[in-house]
Amino acid sequence: MVSVQHKQWSVVAASTFAFTICFMVWMMFAVIGIPIKKNLDLNETQFGVLVALPVLTGSLFRLPIGMWTDRYGGRIVFFLLMLSTIVPIWMISLGTKYWHYLVTGLFVGIAGASFTVGIAYCARWFPKERQGLAMGIFGAGNTGAALTKLIAPSIVVAYGWAMVPRVYAVLMLVTTGIFWIFTYTDPDHNSARSSITVREQLQALRDPTVWRYSQYYSIVFGGYVALSLWMTKYYISEYGFDIRLAAVLAAAFSIPGGMLRAIGGWFSDKFGAHTVTWWVLWISLVCLFFLSYPQTDFTIHTVSGPRQFHVGLNATVFTVIMFTMGIAFAIGKASVFKYISDDYPRNIGVVSGVVGLAGGMGGFILPIMFGALVDLTGVRSSAFMLMFGIVWVSLMWMYFTEVRPMSAAESAKHPEPAHFS
């Protein structure tokens, strides 16, 4: 007889592995999109659409996938989701026109919805006080973005870009079998979900708190996805690196964004979701302030004549700041979902679907906006300027909806003593 503890950790391990592979597939166009752009002579906006389109379907499917997870159980939903992506992944290698990649990318993007089913599936195997850690471990599958940057460029150089989707299709097939073998169905979880109606599930869409959490997640996850898709090309364009070196440096942002999510879950269990998310947004804002400054040359007229100055981040400093922001995003992704497990224990699937959808939409819209801003302004760091503004708005929203009410409640609980003269 297999113990409950064995089942818990087997489910988390197999789900995390499966999510890692799904995320590798989801981020595939961040690498293969570069030679496709060159072959088809695409502009920056078209490239942004190409790499972002899989994120669209991965985002839109998160809500229905979350609802199905609450009703039918995580194991079967996760299994069928992965199975449905295998043929479309292979079909990418057969494309020759721009619209071929857009259409196949839409179908492949379903892999991105695996986060919603996996997060709810893993959380329900653990008590409330350990759900943050469990969800954080599962979320470490985001490192699939970094793995794609480390693996796919070598395949592109050695065998051509078309070999990447073929290898990934076989990998997804193998992963689907491994997941089914090492996971379990808990009838208690299913019976608890069967009483929830679709109408009750959709009530989450009317809850302003859910939309606030969605805004936070659109930064820490949507921003993570968008920058993971954009950074390889940014290094090539800004610093003149080849695709392999650019992808490795871009992975410096992606790796902590996935691996340290488990630490974010532990922090959230210990210090609370609000405190952790508040500091994550402040750290991100500071990083984005420095990243936003474009490469600048200017002249100062001194008493001894004109003097030339250059202000801008070199590749080393840029990478260190991106690495720091990757750590902040990793912790923030876990803390936002700690909010959800604390506030919505009965319908984690649908709420995480709404929040995940918002985060994924951020990952879809932002790369397109990055490309449009570069085409419009000619300034590559305009991508970071945009994100700086979004983070600032979110901090203000958090301050007025969480920080001030909490301070007022604390003051009412402990009023200052009266002073008499």
Coordinates of C-alpha atoms in Angstrom, one line a residue:
M1 CA 0.0 0.0 0.0
V2 CA 1.5 3.3 -1.1
S3 CA 1.5 5.9 1.7
V4 CA -0.2 9.3 1.3
Q5 CA 3.2 11.1 1.7
H6 CA 4.7 9.0 -1.1
K7 CA 1.8 10.0 -3.3
Q8 CA 2.1 13.6 -2.4
W9 CA 5.7 13.9 -3.4
S10 CA 5.4 11.7 -6.4
V11 CA 2.6 13.9 -7.7
V12 CA 4.7 17.0 -7.1
A13 CA 7.8 15.6 -8.7
A14 CA 6.1 14.2 -11.8
S15 CA 3.9 17.3 -12.3
T16 CA 7.0 19.6 -11.9
F17 CA 8.9 17.6 -14.5
A18 CA 5.9 17.7 -16.9
F19 CA 5.4 21.4 -16.4
T20 CA 9.1 22.0 -17.1
I21 CA 8.8 20.2 -20.5
C22 CA 5.5 22.1 -21.3
F23 CA 7.3 25.4 -20.5
M24 CA 10.2 24.4 -22.8
V25 CA 7.7 23.9 -25.6
W26 CA 5.8 27.1 -24.8
M27 CA 9.0 29.2 -25.0
M28 CA 10.4 27.5 -28.1
F29 CA 9.8 30.4 -30.5
A30 CA 12.1 32.6 -28.3
V31 CA 14.9 30.6 -30.0
I32 CA 13.6 29.3 -33.3
G33 CA 11.8 32.5 -34.0
I34 CA 15.1 34.3 -34.6
P35 CA 16.1 32.2 -37.7
I36 CA 12.5 32.2 -38.8
K37 CA 12.5 36.1 -38.6
K38 CA 15.7 36.2 -40.7
N39 CA 14.4 33.7 -43.3
L40 CA 11.1 35.6 -43.7
D41 CA 12.5 39.1 -43.2
L42 CA 10.1 40.0 -40.5
N43 CA 10.0 43.4 -38.7
E44 CA 10.1 43.8 -34.9
T45 CA 6.4 43.8 -34.5
Q46 CA 5.9 40.7 -36.6
F47 CA 8.6 39.0 -34.6
G48 CA 6.8 40.0 -31.4
V49 CA 3.5 38.5 -32.7
L50 CA 5.3 35.3 -33.7
V51 CA 6.9 34.6 -30.3
A52 CA 3.8 35.8 -28.3
L53 CA 1.0 33.9 -30.2
P54 CA 1.6 30.6 -28.4
V55 CA 1.2 32.5 -25.1
L56 CA -2.2 33.7 -26.2
T57 CA -3.8 30.2 -26.4
G58 CA -1.9 29.1 -23.3
S59 CA -3.5 32.1 -21.5
L60 CA -7.0 31.8 -22.8
F61 CA -7.2 28.1 -22.0
R62 CA -6.2 28.6 -18.4
L63 CA -9.7 29.5 -17.2
P64 CA -11.5 26.5 -18.8
I65 CA -8.6 24.2 -17.8
G66 CA -8.9 25.4 -14.3
M67 CA -12.6 24.8 -14.3
W68 CA -12.1 21.3 -15.7
T69 CA -9.5 20.6 -13.1
D70 CA -11.9 21.5 -10.3
R71 CA -14.6 19.2 -11.8
Y72 CA -12.7 16.2 -13.2
G73 CA -9.4 16.1 -11.4
G74 CA -5.9 17.3 -12.2
R75 CA -4.4 14.0 -13.4
I76 CA -6.6 13.3 -16.4
V77 CA -6.8 16.9 -17.5
F78 CA -3.0 17.3 -17.4
F79 CA -2.5 14.1 -19.3
L80 CA -4.9 15.0 -22.1
L81 CA -3.5 18.5 -22.3
M82 CA 0.0 17.2 -23.0
L83 CA -1.3 14.6 -25.4
S84 CA -3.1 17.2 -27.5
T85 CA 0.1 19.2 -28.2
I86 CA 2.4 16.5 -29.6
V87 CA 1.2 16.6 -33.3
P88 CA 1.1 20.5 -33.5
I89 CA 4.7 20.6 -32.1
W90 CA 5.9 18.4 -34.9
M91 CA 4.0 20.3 -37.5
I92 CA 6.0 23.5 -36.8
S93 CA 9.0 21.9 -38.5
L94 CA 7.0 21.6 -41.7
G95 CA 6.1 25.3 -42.0
T96 CA 7.3 27.5 -44.8
K97 CA 5.2 30.7 -44.5
Y98 CA 4.5 33.2 -41.7
W99 CA 0.9 32.1 -41.2
H100 CA 2.0 28.4 -40.9
Y101 CA 4.0 29.3 -37.8
L102 CA 1.2 31.5 -36.4
V103 CA -1.4 28.7 -36.7
T104 CA 0.8 25.9 -35.3
G105 CA 1.9 28.2 -32.6
L106 CA -1.7 28.7 -31.5
F107 CA -2.2 25.0 -31.0
V108 CA 1.2 24.4 -29.4
G109 CA 0.4 27.3 -26.9
I110 CA -2.1 25.0 -25.1
A111 CA 1.0 23.6 -23.3
G112 CA 1.1 26.9 -21.4
A113 CA -2.2 26.1 -19.7
S114 CA -0.5 23.2 -17.9
F115 CA 0.4 25.6 -15.1
T116 CA -3.2 26.1 -14.0
V117 CA -4.0 22.4 -13.8
G118 CA -0.7 21.5 -12.2
I119 CA -0.8 24.2 -9.5
A120 CA -4.3 23.2 -8.4
Y121 CA -3.5 19.4 -8.7
C122 CA -0.4 19.7 -6.5
A123 CA -2.0 22.1 -3.9
R124 CA -4.8 19.8 -3.1
W125 CA -2.5 17.0 -2.0
F126 CA -1.2 19.2 0.9
P127 CA -2.5 20.9 4.0
K128 CA -2.9 24.7 3.9
E129 CA 0.3 25.5 5.8
R130 CA 2.4 23.6 3.3
Q131 CA 0.6 24.5 0.0
G132 CA 2.9 27.5 -0.6
L133 CA 5.9 25.2 -0.7
A134 CA 4.2 22.6 -2.8
M135 CA 3.0 25.2 -5.3
G136 CA 6.5 26.8 -5.3
I137 CA 8.2 23.5 -6.1
F138 CA 5.8 22.9 -9.0
G139 CA 6.3 26.5 -10.2
A140 CA 10.0 25.8 -10.5
G141 CA 9.0 24.2 -13.9
N142 CA 9.3 27.7 -15.2
T143 CA 13.0 26.8 -15.6
G144 CA 11.9 25.2 -18.9
A145 CA 12.3 28.7 -20.4
A146 CA 16.0 28.6 -19.4
L147 CA 16.4 25.0 -20.6
T148 CA 15.1 26.0 -24.0
K149 CA 17.7 28.8 -24.2
L150 CA 20.5 26.3 -23.2
I151 CA 19.4 23.4 -25.4
A152 CA 17.6 24.8 -28.5
P153 CA 20.4 27.0 -29.8
S154 CA 22.9 24.1 -30.0
I155 CA 20.3 22.1 -31.9
V156 CA 19.7 25.0 -34.3
V157 CA 23.5 25.4 -35.0
A158 CA 24.1 21.7 -35.4
Y159 CA 21.0 20.5 -37.3
G160 CA 18.9 23.6 -38.2
W161 CA 16.0 25.2 -36.4
A162 CA 13.4 22.6 -37.8
M163 CA 15.0 19.9 -35.6
V164 CA 14.0 21.7 -32.4
P165 CA 10.2 21.1 -32.7
R166 CA 10.8 17.4 -33.8
V167 CA 13.0 16.8 -30.7
Y168 CA 10.4 18.6 -28.5
A169 CA 7.5 16.5 -29.9
V170 CA 9.3 13.2 -29.0
L171 CA 10.1 14.7 -25.6
M172 CA 6.5 15.6 -24.9
L173 CA 5.4 12.1 -25.9
V174 CA 7.8 10.5 -23.4
T175 CA 6.9 13.0 -20.7
T176 CA 3.2 12.2 -21.1
G177 CA 3.8 8.6 -20.3
I178 CA 6.1 9.3 -17.4
F179 CA 3.5 11.6 -15.9
W180 CA 0.7 9.0 -16.1
I181 CA 2.9 6.3 -14.5
F182 CA 4.1 8.4 -11.5
T183 CA 0.9 10.3 -10.6
Y184 CA -2.3 9.3 -8.7
T185 CA -5.9 10.1 -8.6
D186 CA -7.4 11.0 -5.2
P187 CA -11.1 10.2 -5.1
D188 CA -11.5 12.6 -2.1
H189 CA -10.4 15.5 -4.3
N190 CA -12.8 14.6 -7.0
S191 CA -15.8 14.2 -4.7
A192 CA -15.0 17.6 -3.1
R193 CA -15.1 19.2 -6.5
S194 CA -18.1 17.5 -7.9
S195 CA -20.5 19.7 -5.8
I196 CA -19.2 23.0 -7.4
T197 CA -21.4 24.3 -10.2
V198 CA -20.1 26.2 -13.2
R199 CA -22.1 29.2 -12.0
E200 CA -20.3 29.1 -8.6
Q201 CA -17.0 28.8 -10.4
L202 CA -17.6 31.8 -12.6
Q203 CA -18.4 34.0 -9.6
A204 CA -14.7 34.5 -9.3
L205 CA -14.8 36.8 -12.3
R206 CA -16.9 39.3 -10.3
D207 CA -14.5 39.4 -7.4
P208 CA -12.3 42.6 -7.5
T209 CA -9.7 40.9 -5.3
V210 CA -9.2 38.2 -8.0
W211 CA -8.5 40.9 -10.5
R212 CA -6.0 42.6 -8.2
Y213 CA -4.1 39.4 -7.8
S214 CA -4.3 39.1 -11.6
Q215 CA -2.6 42.4 -12.0
Y216 CA 0.3 41.4 -9.7
Y217 CA 0.6 38.1 -11.7
S218 CA 0.6 39.9 -15.0
I219 CA 3.9 41.4 -13.9
V220 CA 5.7 38.6 -12.1
F221 CA 4.6 35.9 -14.6
G222 CA 3.5 37.9 -17.6
G223 CA 6.7 40.0 -17.4
Y224 CA 8.8 36.9 -16.9
V225 CA 7.3 35.2 -20.0
A226 CA 7.6 38.3 -22.1
L227 CA 11.2 39.0 -21.2
S228 CA 12.1 35.3 -21.6
L229 CA 10.8 35.5 -25.1
W230 CA 12.5 38.9 -25.8
M231 CA 15.9 38.7 -24.1
T232 CA 17.8 36.4 -26.6
K233 CA 17.0 38.8 -29.4
Y234 CA 17.7 41.8 -27.2
Y235 CA 21.3 40.6 -26.5
I236 CA 21.8 40.0 -30.2
S237 CA 20.6 43.4 -31.2
E238 CA 21.9 45.5 -28.3
Y239 CA 25.3 43.9 -27.8
G240 CA 26.0 42.0 -31.0
F241 CA 26.3 38.5 -29.6
D242 CA 25.7 35.3 -31.5
I243 CA 22.6 33.2 -30.8
R244 CA 24.3 30.8 -28.5
L245 CA 25.9 33.3 -26.2
A246 CA 22.8 35.5 -26.3
A247 CA 20.6 32.6 -25.2
V248 CA 23.0 31.6 -22.4
L249 CA 23.0 35.2 -21.0
A250 CA 19.3 35.4 -21.4
A251 CA 19.0 32.2 -19.3
A252 CA 20.6 34.2 -16.4
F253 CA 17.1 35.8 -16.1
S254 CA 15.1 32.7 -16.8
I255 CA 16.9 30.3 -14.4
P256 CA 16.2 32.0 -11.1
G257 CA 12.7 32.9 -12.4
G258 CA 11.9 29.2 -12.2
M259 CA 14.2 27.5 -9.7
L260 CA 13.8 29.9 -6.9
R261 CA 10.0 29.8 -7.0
A262 CA 10.1 27.1 -4.3
I263 CA 11.9 29.5 -2.0
G264 CA 9.2 32.1 -2.8
G265 CA 6.6 29.6 -1.6
W266 CA 8.6 29.0 1.7
F267 CA 8.9 32.8 2.2
S268 CA 5.1 33.2 1.6
D269 CA 4.3 30.5 4.1
K270 CA 6.5 32.1 6.7
F271 CA 6.0 35.9 6.2
G272 CA 2.7 36.1 4.3
A273 CA 1.8 36.7 0.7
H274 CA 1.2 40.4 1.1
T275 CA 4.6 41.2 2.7
V276 CA 6.5 39.2 0.1
T277 CA 4.6 40.6 -2.9
W278 CA 5.1 44.2 -1.7
W279 CA 8.9 43.8 -1.5
V280 CA 9.0 41.9 -4.8
L281 CA 7.3 44.8 -6.6
W282 CA 9.7 47.4 -5.1
I283 CA 12.8 45.5 -6.0
S284 CA 11.4 45.0 -9.6
L285 CA 10.7 48.8 -9.8
V286 CA 14.3 49.6 -8.9
C287 CA 15.7 47.1 -11.4
L288 CA 13.5 48.4 -14.2
F289 CA 14.6 52.0 -13.4
F290 CA 18.2 51.2 -14.3
L291 CA 17.3 48.9 -17.2
S292 CA 15.1 51.6 -18.8
Y293 CA 18.0 54.1 -19.4
P294 CA 19.0 53.8 -23.1
Q295 CA 22.6 53.9 -24.4
T296 CA 23.4 57.6 -24.4
D297 CA 26.2 59.7 -25.7
F298 CA 26.3 63.4 -24.8
T299 CA 28.7 66.4 -25.0
I300 CA 29.4 68.8 -22.2
H301 CA 31.1 72.1 -23.1
T302 CA 33.7 72.8 -20.5
V303 CA 36.2 75.6 -20.1
S304 CA 38.8 73.4 -21.8
G305 CA 36.6 72.5 -24.6
P306 CA 33.8 69.9 -25.4
R307 CA 34.0 66.6 -23.5
Q308 CA 32.2 63.4 -24.7
F309 CA 30.5 61.1 -22.2
H310 CA 28.7 57.8 -22.6
V311 CA 26.0 56.5 -20.2
G312 CA 24.6 53.0 -20.5
L313 CA 24.7 49.5 -19.1
N314 CA 27.3 47.1 -20.4
A315 CA 26.4 43.5 -20.9
T316 CA 27.8 42.4 -17.5
V317 CA 25.9 45.0 -15.4
F318 CA 22.7 44.4 -17.5
T319 CA 22.9 40.7 -16.9
V320 CA 23.4 41.1 -13.1
I321 CA 20.3 43.4 -12.9
M322 CA 18.3 41.0 -15.0
F323 CA 19.4 38.1 -12.7
T324 CA 18.3 40.1 -9.7
M325 CA 14.9 40.9 -11.2
G326 CA 14.6 37.2 -12.2
I327 CA 14.9 36.3 -8.5
A328 CA 12.3 38.9 -7.5
F329 CA 9.9 37.6 -10.2
A330 CA 10.4 34.0 -9.0
I331 CA 9.5 34.8 -5.4
G332 CA 6.6 37.0 -6.6
K333 CA 5.1 34.2 -8.7
A334 CA 4.9 32.0 -5.6
S335 CA 3.6 34.7 -3.3
V336 CA 0.7 35.6 -5.6
F337 CA -0.5 32.0 -5.6
K338 CA -0.2 31.9 -1.8
Y339 CA -2.8 34.7 -1.8
I340 CA -5.1 32.4 -3.8
S341 CA -4.6 29.2 -1.7
D342 CA -5.2 31.3 1.5
D343 CA -8.3 33.2 0.2
Y344 CA -9.9 30.6 -2.2
P345 CA -9.2 27.1 -0.9
R346 CA -12.5 25.7 -2.3
N347 CA -12.0 26.7 -5.9
I348 CA -8.2 27.1 -6.4
G349 CA -8.5 25.7 -10.0
V350 CA -10.9 28.4 -11.3
V351 CA -9.3 31.3 -9.5
S352 CA -5.8 30.2 -10.5
G353 CA -7.2 29.9 -14.0
V354 CA -8.4 33.5 -14.0
V355 CA -5.1 34.8 -12.4
G356 CA -3.1 32.6 -14.7
L357 CA -5.0 33.8 -17.7
A358 CA -4.2 37.4 -16.8
G359 CA -0.6 36.6 -16.3
G360 CA -0.4 34.8 -19.6
M361 CA -2.1 37.6 -21.4
G362 CA 0.6 39.9 -20.0
G363 CA 3.1 37.5 -21.6
F364 CA 1.2 37.7 -24.9
I365 CA 0.6 41.4 -25.1
L366 CA 4.0 42.7 -23.8
P367 CA 6.3 41.2 -26.5
I368 CA 4.0 42.7 -29.2
M369 CA 4.2 46.0 -27.4
F370 CA 8.0 45.7 -27.0
G371 CA 8.3 45.2 -30.8
A372 CA 5.9 48.1 -31.6
L373 CA 7.7 50.4 -29.2
V374 CA 11.1 49.6 -30.8
D375 CA 9.7 50.1 -34.3
L376 CA 8.1 53.4 -33.2
T377 CA 10.9 54.9 -31.1
G378 CA 14.0 53.0 -32.2
V379 CA 15.0 52.7 -28.5
R380 CA 15.4 49.1 -27.4
S381 CA 15.2 49.8 -23.7
S382 CA 11.6 51.2 -24.2
A383 CA 10.5 47.7 -23.3
F384 CA 11.8 48.3 -19.7
M385 CA 10.3 51.7 -19.6
L386 CA 6.9 50.2 -20.3
M387 CA 7.3 47.6 -17.6
F388 CA 8.5 50.3 -15.1
G389 CA 5.2 52.1 -15.6
I390 CA 3.1 49.0 -15.1
V391 CA 4.9 48.0 -11.9
W392 CA 4.5 51.6 -10.5
V393 CA 0.7 51.5 -11.1
S394 CA 0.5 48.1 -9.4
L395 CA 2.4 49.3 -6.4
M396 CA 0.0 52.2 -6.0
W397 CA -2.9 49.8 -6.4
M398 CA -1.5 47.6 -3.6
Y399 CA -0.8 50.6 -1.4
F400 CA -4.4 51.9 -1.5
T401 CA -6.1 48.5 -1.4
E402 CA -3.9 46.6 1.0
V403 CA -1.3 48.7 2.8
R404 CA -3.5 51.6 3.9
P405 CA -6.5 49.4 5.0
M406 CA -4.1 47.2 7.0
S407 CA -2.5 50.2 8.7
A408 CA -5.9 51.7 9.5
A409 CA -7.0 48.3 11.0
E410 CA -3.8 48.1 13.1
S411 CA -4.3 51.7 14.4
A412 CA -7.9 50.9 15.3
K413 CA -6.8 47.8 17.2
H414 CA -4.0 49.7 19.1
P415 CA -5.1 53.3 19.5
E416 CA -2.6 55.8 20.7
P417 CA -3.1 56.8 24.4
A418 CA -4.6 60.2 25.0
H419 CA -2.2 63.0 26.1
F420 CA -3.3 65.6 28.7
S421 CA -1.5 68.8 29.2

